[in-house]
Coordinates of C-alpha atoms in Angstrom, one line a residue:
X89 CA -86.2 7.1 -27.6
X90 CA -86.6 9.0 -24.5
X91 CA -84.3 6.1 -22.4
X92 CA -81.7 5.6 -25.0
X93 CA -81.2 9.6 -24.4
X94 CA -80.6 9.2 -21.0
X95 CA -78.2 6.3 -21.4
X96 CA -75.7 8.5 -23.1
X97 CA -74.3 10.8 -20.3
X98 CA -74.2 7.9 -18.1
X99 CA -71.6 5.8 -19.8
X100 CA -69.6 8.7 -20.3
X101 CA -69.1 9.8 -16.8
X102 CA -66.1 7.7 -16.2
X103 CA -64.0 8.5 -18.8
X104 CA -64.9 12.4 -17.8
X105 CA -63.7 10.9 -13.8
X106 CA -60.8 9.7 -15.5
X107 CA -59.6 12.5 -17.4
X108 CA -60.4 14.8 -14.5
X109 CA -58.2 13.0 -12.5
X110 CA -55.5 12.1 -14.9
X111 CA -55.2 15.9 -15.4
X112 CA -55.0 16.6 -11.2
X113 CA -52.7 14.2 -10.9
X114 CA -50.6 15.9 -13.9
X115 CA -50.9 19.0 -12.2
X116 CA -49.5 18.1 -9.0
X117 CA -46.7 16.6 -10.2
X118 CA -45.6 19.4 -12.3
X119 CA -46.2 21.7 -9.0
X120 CA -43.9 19.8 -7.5
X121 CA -41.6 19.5 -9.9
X122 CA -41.8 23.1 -9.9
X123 CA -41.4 23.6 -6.4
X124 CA -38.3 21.3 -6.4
X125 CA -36.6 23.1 -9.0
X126 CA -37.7 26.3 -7.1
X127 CA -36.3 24.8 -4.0
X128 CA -33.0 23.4 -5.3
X129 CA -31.8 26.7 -7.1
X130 CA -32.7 28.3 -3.6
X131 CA -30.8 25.9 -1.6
X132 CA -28.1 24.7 -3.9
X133 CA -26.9 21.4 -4.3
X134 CA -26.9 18.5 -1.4
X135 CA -24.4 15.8 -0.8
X136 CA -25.7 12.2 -1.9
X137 CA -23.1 9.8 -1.4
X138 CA -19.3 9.6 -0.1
X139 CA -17.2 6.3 -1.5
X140 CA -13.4 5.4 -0.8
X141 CA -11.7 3.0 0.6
X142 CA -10.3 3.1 4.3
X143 CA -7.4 0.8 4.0
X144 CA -6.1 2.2 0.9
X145 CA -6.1 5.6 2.3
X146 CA -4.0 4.5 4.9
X147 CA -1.8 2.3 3.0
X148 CA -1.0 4.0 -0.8
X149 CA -0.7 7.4 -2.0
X150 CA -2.8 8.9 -4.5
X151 CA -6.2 7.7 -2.8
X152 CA -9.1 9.5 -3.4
X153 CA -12.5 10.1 -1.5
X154 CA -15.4 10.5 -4.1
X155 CA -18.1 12.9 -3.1
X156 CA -21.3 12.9 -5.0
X157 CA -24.2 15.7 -5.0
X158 CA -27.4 15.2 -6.2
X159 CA -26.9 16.9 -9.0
X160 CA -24.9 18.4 -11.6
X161 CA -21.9 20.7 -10.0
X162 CA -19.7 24.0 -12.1
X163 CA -16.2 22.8 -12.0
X164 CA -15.1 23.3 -8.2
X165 CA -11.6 25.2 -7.5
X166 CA -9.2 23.3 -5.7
X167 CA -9.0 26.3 -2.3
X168 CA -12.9 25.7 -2.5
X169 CA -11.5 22.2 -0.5
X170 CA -11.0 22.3 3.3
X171 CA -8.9 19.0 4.7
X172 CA -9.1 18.9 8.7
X173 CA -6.8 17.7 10.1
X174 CA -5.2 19.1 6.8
X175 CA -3.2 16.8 4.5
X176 CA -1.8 17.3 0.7
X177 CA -4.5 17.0 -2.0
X178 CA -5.6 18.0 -4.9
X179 CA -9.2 17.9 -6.7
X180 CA -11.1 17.5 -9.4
X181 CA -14.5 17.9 -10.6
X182 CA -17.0 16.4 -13.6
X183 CA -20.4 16.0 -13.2
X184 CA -22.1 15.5 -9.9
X185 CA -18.8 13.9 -8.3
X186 CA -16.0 15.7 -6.7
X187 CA -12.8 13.7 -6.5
X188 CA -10.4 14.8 -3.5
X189 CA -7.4 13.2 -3.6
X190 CA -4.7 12.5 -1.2
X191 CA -0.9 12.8 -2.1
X192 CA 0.5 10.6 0.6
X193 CA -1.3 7.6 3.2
X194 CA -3.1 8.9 5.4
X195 CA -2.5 8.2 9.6
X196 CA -4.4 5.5 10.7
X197 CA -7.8 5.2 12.4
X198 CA -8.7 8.4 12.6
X199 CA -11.3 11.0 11.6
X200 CA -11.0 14.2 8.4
X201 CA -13.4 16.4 7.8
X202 CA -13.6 17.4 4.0
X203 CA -15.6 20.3 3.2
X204 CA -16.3 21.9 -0.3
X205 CA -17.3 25.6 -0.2
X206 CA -19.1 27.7 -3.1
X207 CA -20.8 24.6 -4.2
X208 CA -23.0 25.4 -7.2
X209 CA -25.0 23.7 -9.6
X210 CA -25.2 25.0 -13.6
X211 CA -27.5 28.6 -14.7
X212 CA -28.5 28.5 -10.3
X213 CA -27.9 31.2 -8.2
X214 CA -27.8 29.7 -5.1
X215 CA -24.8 28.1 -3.7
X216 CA -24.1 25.7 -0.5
X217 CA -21.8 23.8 1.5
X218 CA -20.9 20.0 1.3
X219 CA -19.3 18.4 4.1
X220 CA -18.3 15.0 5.1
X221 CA -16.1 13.3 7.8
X222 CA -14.2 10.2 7.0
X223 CA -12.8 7.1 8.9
X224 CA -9.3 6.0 8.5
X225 CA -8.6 2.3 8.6
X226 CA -6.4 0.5 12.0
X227 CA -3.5 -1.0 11.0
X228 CA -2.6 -4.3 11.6
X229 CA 1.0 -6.2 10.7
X230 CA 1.6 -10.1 9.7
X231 CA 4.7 -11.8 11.4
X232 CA 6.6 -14.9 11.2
X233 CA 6.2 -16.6 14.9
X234 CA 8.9 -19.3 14.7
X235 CA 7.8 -22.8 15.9
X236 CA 8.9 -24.2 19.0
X237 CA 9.3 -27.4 20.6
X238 CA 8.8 -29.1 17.4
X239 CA 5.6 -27.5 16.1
X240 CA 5.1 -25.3 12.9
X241 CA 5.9 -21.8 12.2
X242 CA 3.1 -19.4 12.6
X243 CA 1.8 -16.3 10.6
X244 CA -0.3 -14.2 12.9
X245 CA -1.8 -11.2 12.1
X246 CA -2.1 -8.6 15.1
X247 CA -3.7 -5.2 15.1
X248 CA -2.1 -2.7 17.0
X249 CA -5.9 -1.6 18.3
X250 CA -6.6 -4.8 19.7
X251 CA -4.7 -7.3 21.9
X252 CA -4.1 -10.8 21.2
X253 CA -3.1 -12.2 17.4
X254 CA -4.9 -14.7 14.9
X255 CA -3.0 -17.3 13.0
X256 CA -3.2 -16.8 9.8
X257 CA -1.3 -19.6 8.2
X258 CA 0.9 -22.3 9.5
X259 CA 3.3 -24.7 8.3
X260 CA 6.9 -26.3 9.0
X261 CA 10.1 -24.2 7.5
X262 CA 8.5 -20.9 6.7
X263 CA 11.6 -18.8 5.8
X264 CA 9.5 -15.8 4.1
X265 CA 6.1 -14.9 3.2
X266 CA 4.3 -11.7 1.3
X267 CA 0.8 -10.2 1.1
X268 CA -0.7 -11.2 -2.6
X269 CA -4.1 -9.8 -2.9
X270 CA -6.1 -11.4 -0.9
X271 CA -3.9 -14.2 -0.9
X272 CA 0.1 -15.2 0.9
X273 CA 2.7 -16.0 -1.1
X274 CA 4.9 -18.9 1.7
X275 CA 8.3 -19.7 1.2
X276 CA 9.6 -22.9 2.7
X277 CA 11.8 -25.6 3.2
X278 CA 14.9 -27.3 4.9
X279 CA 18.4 -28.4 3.5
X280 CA 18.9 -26.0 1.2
X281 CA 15.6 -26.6 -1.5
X282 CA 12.4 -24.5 -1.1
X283 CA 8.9 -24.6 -1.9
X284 CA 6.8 -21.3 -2.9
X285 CA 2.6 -21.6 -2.3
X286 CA 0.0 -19.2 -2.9
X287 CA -2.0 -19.6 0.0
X288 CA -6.2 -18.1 -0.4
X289 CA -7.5 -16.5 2.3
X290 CA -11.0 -15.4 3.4
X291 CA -11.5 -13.3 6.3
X292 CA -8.1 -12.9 6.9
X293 CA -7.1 -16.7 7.6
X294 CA -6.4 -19.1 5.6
X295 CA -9.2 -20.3 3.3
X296 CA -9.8 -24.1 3.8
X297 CA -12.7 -24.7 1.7
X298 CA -9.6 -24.1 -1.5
X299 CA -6.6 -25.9 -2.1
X300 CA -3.5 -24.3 -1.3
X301 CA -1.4 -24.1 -4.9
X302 CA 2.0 -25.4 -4.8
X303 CA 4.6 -23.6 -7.5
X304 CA 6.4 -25.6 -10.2
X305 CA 9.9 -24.4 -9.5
X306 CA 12.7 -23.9 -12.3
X307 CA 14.6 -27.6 -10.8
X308 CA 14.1 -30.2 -8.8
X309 CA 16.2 -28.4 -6.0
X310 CA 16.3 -25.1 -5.5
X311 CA 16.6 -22.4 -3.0
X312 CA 14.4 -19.3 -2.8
X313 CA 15.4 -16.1 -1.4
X314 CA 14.7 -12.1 -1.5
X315 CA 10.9 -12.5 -2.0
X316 CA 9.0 -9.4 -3.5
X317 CA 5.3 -8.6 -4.8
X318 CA 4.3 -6.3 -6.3
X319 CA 1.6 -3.4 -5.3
X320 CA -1.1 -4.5 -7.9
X321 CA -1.0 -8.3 -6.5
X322 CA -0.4 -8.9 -10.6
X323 CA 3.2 -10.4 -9.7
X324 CA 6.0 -11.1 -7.7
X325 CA 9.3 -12.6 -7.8
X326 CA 12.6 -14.2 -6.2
X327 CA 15.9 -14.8 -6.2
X328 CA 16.2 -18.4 -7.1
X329 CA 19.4 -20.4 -7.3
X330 CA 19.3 -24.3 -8.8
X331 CA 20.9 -26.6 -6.1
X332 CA 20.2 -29.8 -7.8
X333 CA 23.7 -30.8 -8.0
X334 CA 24.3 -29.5 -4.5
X335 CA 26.2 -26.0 -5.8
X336 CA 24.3 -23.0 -6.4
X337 CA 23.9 -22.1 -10.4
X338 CA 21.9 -20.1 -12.4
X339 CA 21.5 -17.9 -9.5
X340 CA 19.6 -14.8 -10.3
X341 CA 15.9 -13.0 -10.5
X342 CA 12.5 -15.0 -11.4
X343 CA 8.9 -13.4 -11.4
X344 CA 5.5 -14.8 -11.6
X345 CA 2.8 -13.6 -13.5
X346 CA -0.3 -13.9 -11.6
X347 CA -2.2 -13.1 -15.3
X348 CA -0.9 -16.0 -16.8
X349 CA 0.6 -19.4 -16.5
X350 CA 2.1 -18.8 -12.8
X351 CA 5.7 -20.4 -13.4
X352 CA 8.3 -18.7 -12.2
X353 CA 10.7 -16.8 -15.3
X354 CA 14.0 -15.8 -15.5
X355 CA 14.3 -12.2 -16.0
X356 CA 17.2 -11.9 -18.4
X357 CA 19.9 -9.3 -19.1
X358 CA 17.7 -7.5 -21.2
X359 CA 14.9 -6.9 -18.5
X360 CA 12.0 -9.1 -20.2
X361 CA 11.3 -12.3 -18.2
X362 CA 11.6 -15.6 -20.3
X363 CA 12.2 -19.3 -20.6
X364 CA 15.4 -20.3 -20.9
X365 CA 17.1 -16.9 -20.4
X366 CA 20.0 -16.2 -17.9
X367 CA 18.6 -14.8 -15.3
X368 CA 20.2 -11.3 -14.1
X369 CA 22.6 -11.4 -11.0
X370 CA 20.9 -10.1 -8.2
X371 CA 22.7 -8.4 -5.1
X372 CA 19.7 -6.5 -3.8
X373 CA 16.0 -6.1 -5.8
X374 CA 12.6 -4.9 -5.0
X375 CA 9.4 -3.6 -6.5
X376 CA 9.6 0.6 -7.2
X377 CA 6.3 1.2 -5.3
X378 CA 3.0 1.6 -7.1
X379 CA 4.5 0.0 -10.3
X380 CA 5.4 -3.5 -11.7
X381 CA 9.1 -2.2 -12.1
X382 CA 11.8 -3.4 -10.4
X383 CA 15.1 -1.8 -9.3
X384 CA 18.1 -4.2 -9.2
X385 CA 21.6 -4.1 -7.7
X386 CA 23.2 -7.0 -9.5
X387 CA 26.7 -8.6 -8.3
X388 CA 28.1 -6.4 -10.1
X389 CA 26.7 -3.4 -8.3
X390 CA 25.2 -2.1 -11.4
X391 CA 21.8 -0.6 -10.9
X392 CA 18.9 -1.1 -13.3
X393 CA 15.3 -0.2 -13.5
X394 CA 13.5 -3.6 -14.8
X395 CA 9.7 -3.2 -16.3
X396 CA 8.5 -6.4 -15.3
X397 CA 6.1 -6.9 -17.7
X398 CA 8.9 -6.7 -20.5
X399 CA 7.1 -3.5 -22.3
X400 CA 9.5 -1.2 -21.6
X401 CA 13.3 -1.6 -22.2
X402 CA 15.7 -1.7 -19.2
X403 CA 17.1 1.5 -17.8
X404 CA 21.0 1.7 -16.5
X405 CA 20.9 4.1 -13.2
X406 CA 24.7 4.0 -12.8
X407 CA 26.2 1.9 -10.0
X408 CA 26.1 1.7 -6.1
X409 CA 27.5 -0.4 -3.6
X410 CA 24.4 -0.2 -1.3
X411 CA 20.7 0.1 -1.6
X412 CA 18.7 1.8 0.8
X413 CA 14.8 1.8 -0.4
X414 CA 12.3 3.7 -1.5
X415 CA 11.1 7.5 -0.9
X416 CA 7.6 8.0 -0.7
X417 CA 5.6 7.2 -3.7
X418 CA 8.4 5.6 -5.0
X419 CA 10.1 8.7 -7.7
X420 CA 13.2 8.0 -5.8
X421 CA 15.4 6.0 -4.0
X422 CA 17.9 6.3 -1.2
X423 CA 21.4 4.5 -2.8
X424 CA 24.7 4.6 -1.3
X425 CA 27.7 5.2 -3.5
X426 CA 31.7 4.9 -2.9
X427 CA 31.3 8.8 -1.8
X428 CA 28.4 8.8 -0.2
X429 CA 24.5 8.7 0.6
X430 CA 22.5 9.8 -2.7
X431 CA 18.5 10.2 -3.3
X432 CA 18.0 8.6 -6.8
X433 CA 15.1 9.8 -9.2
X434 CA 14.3 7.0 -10.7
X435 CA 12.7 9.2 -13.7
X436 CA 16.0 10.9 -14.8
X437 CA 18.4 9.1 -13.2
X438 CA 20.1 13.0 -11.1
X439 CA 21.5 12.2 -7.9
X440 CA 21.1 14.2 -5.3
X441 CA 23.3 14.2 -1.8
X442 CA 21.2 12.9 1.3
X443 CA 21.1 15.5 4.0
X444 CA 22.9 13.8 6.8
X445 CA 23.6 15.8 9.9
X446 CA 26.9 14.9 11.9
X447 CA 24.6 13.2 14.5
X448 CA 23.6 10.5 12.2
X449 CA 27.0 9.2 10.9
X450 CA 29.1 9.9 13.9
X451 CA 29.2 6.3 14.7
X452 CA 31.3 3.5 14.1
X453 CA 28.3 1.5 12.5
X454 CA 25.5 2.7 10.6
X455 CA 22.9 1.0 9.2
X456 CA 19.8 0.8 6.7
X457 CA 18.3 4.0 6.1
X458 CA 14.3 3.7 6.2
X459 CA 12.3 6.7 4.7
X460 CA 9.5 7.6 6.4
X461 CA 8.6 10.6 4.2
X462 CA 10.1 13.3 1.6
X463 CA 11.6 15.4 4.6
X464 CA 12.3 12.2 7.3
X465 CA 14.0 9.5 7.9
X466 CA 15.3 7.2 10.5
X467 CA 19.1 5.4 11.1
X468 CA 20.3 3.0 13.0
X469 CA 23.7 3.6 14.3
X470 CA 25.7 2.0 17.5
X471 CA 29.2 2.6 19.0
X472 CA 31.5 -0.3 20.0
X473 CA 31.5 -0.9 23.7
X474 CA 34.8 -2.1 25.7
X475 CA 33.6 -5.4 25.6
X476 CA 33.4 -5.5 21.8
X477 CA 29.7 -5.6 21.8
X478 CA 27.6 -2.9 19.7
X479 CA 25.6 -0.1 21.8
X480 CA 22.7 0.6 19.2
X481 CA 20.6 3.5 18.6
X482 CA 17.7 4.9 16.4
X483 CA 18.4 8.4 14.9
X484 CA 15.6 10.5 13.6
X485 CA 16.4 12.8 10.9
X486 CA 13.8 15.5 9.8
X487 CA 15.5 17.9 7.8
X488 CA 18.9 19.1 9.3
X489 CA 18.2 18.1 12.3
X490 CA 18.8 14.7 14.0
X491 CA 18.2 13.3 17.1
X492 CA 17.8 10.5 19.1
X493 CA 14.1 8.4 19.0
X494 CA 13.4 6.9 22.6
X495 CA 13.5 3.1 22.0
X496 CA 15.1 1.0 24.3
X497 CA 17.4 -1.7 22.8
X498 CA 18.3 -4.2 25.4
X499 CA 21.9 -4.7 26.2
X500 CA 21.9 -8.1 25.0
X501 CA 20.1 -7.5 22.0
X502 CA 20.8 -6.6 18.4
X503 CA 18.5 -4.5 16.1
X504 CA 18.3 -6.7 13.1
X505 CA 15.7 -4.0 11.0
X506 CA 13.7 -1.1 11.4
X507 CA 10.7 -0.9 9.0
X508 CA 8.4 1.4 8.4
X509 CA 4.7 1.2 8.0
X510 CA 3.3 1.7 5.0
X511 CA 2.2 5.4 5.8
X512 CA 5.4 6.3 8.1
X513 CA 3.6 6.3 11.0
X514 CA 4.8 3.4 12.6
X515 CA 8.3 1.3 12.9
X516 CA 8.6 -1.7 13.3
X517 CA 12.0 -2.7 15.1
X518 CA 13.3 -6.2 14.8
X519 CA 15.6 -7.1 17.7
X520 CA 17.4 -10.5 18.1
X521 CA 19.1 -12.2 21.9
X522 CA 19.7 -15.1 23.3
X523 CA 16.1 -15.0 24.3
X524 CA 14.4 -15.1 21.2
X525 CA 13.4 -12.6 18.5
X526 CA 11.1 -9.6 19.5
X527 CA 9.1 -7.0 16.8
X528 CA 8.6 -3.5 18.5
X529 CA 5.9 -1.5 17.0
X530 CA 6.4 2.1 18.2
X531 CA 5.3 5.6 17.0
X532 CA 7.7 6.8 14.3
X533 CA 7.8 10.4 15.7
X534 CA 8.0 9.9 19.5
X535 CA 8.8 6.6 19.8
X536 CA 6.3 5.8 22.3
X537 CA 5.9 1.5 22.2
X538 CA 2.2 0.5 20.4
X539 CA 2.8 -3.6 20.7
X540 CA 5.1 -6.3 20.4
X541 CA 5.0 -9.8 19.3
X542 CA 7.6 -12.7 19.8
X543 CA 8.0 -13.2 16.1
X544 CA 11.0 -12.7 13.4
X545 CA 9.9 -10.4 11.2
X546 CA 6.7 -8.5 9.7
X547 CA 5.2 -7.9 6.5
X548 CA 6.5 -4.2 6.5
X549 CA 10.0 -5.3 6.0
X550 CA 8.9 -7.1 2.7
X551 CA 9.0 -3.3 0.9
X552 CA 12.5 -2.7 1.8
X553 CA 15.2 -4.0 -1.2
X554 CA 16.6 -7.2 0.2
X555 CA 19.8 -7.4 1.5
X556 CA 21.8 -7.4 4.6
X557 CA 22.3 -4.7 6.9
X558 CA 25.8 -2.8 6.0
X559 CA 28.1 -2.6 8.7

């Protein structure tokens, strides 16, 4: 009797341990829990992650930098947001995150600070300050480098914060090429009939380890001209004209879905692209920026606002005899009409007169207008010299005022474009002579030269309407 007393208490001292330290170990943790919360509505909220993407910020308006606290955040006022270096933006706020977002590119490969002030998390007293800095992407073009001495034509890709240039792609007859996504779209050919491929990439080069697709084009024969994609990589399009019989017909726009079946489409009268339609006339075309629209000058100098995707009807903008391009995000367009220079919206069709200062059309030729923001834009112009030759120049307009942007055109050259980059900070200047053909990258503002390449033409070109220049 007296041992099966004493066995009792024994088997139950572990479960006591147990519960004991069940219970301590309850305890802590709802000290520190305690604590935390104790801490946190002391110290306020703490940043715990930044996201965005450094090329787009450089390359597309409406980019945003995500900033995430560690916990929930009252809604935060847009003048709570400090920019440094400052640049347009708006913000919003839900949740934990706050979105900061950018109305223009940014400049390239550099650093903004973005502090939120006031920051305050639900029913806590305490407020604090989050603050991040950002890293811009470098900027770096792609341009045609024709062959010589009977080799293929090269697409190199240089960066402007690096010397030296990669080839990206190469092949015989490359007459145009466009950025698709992580992909090129290659137009080539001799005689008069051209072939379209979507080339993959990976690392910036071309991909080797996939096959290289090859377009089924509307004829046998056909020429390709005026290439376009669009900002989404979802499409792109041409002007295509059948030569199988050795004349040109059924000359007009075709765009390829990238969604679906990848054949090129007429895009009819009506604006929706189809099989057997006749395909609009096309004097000058390209992608509004940001959307899958098109605006089109057709032969007829009629202007029209194409949804690509065939959704929405067609819009008639009137008529001009020239187009210019785009104006920043896209709203508007720069159009030249028989009494002069007009900015476009492209949401309600007003026109409004270009600001042109005396200094930028006192010439006997003037040339493409390029945009570089809402409030600049630059002009070649050039006076006829005694020998019959053209003396060119680059004028920079910002506002009313214009003036001249240091960059040396060679006597015996000819400025064949100048093209912005995607954020305005940069031109590119295409010059042609009996040398060869020469891209200048300089600084849009002071014109100071950033790098050149022997080559034809860059990918920055590729946003401007086709077309020649105007004389």
């Amino acid at each position: 009797m007296s041992t099966d007393v004493a066995a009792g208490p024994l088997r139950r001292r572990p479960r006591d341990r147990f519960r004991r330290r069940l219970v301590a170990s309850l305890t802590v943790f709802v000290l520190v829990g305690a604590v935390a919360a104790v801490v946190g509505s002391q110290q306020g909220p703490r940043l715990r992650d930044v996201s965005y993407d450094p090329s787009g910020l450089v390359s597309r308006p409406a980019q945003r930098v995500i900033l995430t606290a560690n916990q929930a955040l009252q809604r935060v006022a847009a003048d709570a947001v400090t920019v440094t270096p400052s640049a347009p933006h708006t913000v919003t706020s839900s949740g934990n995150t706050i979105a900061v977002e950018f109305a223009g590119p940014l400049a390239y490969d550099r650093s903004y600070e973005i502090a939120v002030d006031g920051v305050r998390a639900p029913g806590q007293p305490a407020t604090s300050e989050l603050r991040t800095t950002i890293r811009t992407g470098s900027t770096d073009v792609l341009a045609l480098v024709p062959a010589t001495g009977g080799g293929k034509d090269r697409i190199v890709r240089r960066s402007l914060d690096a010397g030296g240039a990669t080839t990206v792609y190469q092949a015989t007859g490359i007459t145009e090429y466009a950025r698709l996504g992580r992909s090129l779209v290659v137009v080539s050919g001799t005689d008069g009939s051209s072939a379209v491929d979507i080339v993959p990439l990976a690392g910036g080069v071309q991909d080797d380890s996939v096959p290289v697709e090859h377009l089924t084009l509307p004829s046998r024969d056909g020429r390709v001209t005026a290439l376009h994609v669009a900002d989404d990589g979802a499409s792109f399009g041409f002007e295509y004209a059948d030569t199988t019989t050795g004349q040109s017909r059924d000359v007009g726009l075709y765009v390829v879905d990238m969604t679906g079946t990848h054949l090129p489409l007429p895009v009819g009268e009506d604006g929706k692209a189809r099989a057997g339609a006749t395909p609009i006339t096309v004097a000058q075309w390209a992608y509004v920026p940001r959307t899958e629209s098109a605006l089109v000058r057709t032969g007829s100098d009629d202007l029209v606002l194409i949804d690509v995707s065939g959704r929405v009807e067609p819009v008639r903008l009137g008529s001009a005899t020239y187009l210019h391009g785009f104006v920043g995000s896209g709203t508007s367009a720069v159009v030249e009409t028989g009494t002069g220079i007009v900015r476009l919206d492209l949401t309600d069709g007003r026109r409004t007169p270009l600001v042109a200062p005396a200094a930028s059309t006192d010439a006997a030729y003037l040339g493409r207008i390029a945009q570089l923001d809402d409030r600049t834009y630059v002009r070649v112009v050039g006076d006829v010299r005694a020998d019959g030759t053209l003396a060119q120049r680059i004028v920079r307009v910002e506002g009313s005022r214009a003036s001249r942007l240091p960059v040396v055109v060679p006597s015996d050259a000819s400025v064949t474009a100048v093209c912005p980059s995607p954020n305005g900070q940069f031109l590119a200047v295409t010059t042609r002579s009996a040398s060869g053909d020469l891209v200048s990258i300089v600084d849009a503002t002071s014109g100071a030269l950033e790098a050149s390449i022997d080559a034809g033409s860059v990918d920055w070109c590729g946003a401007l309407p086709s077309g020649d220049e105007i004389g």
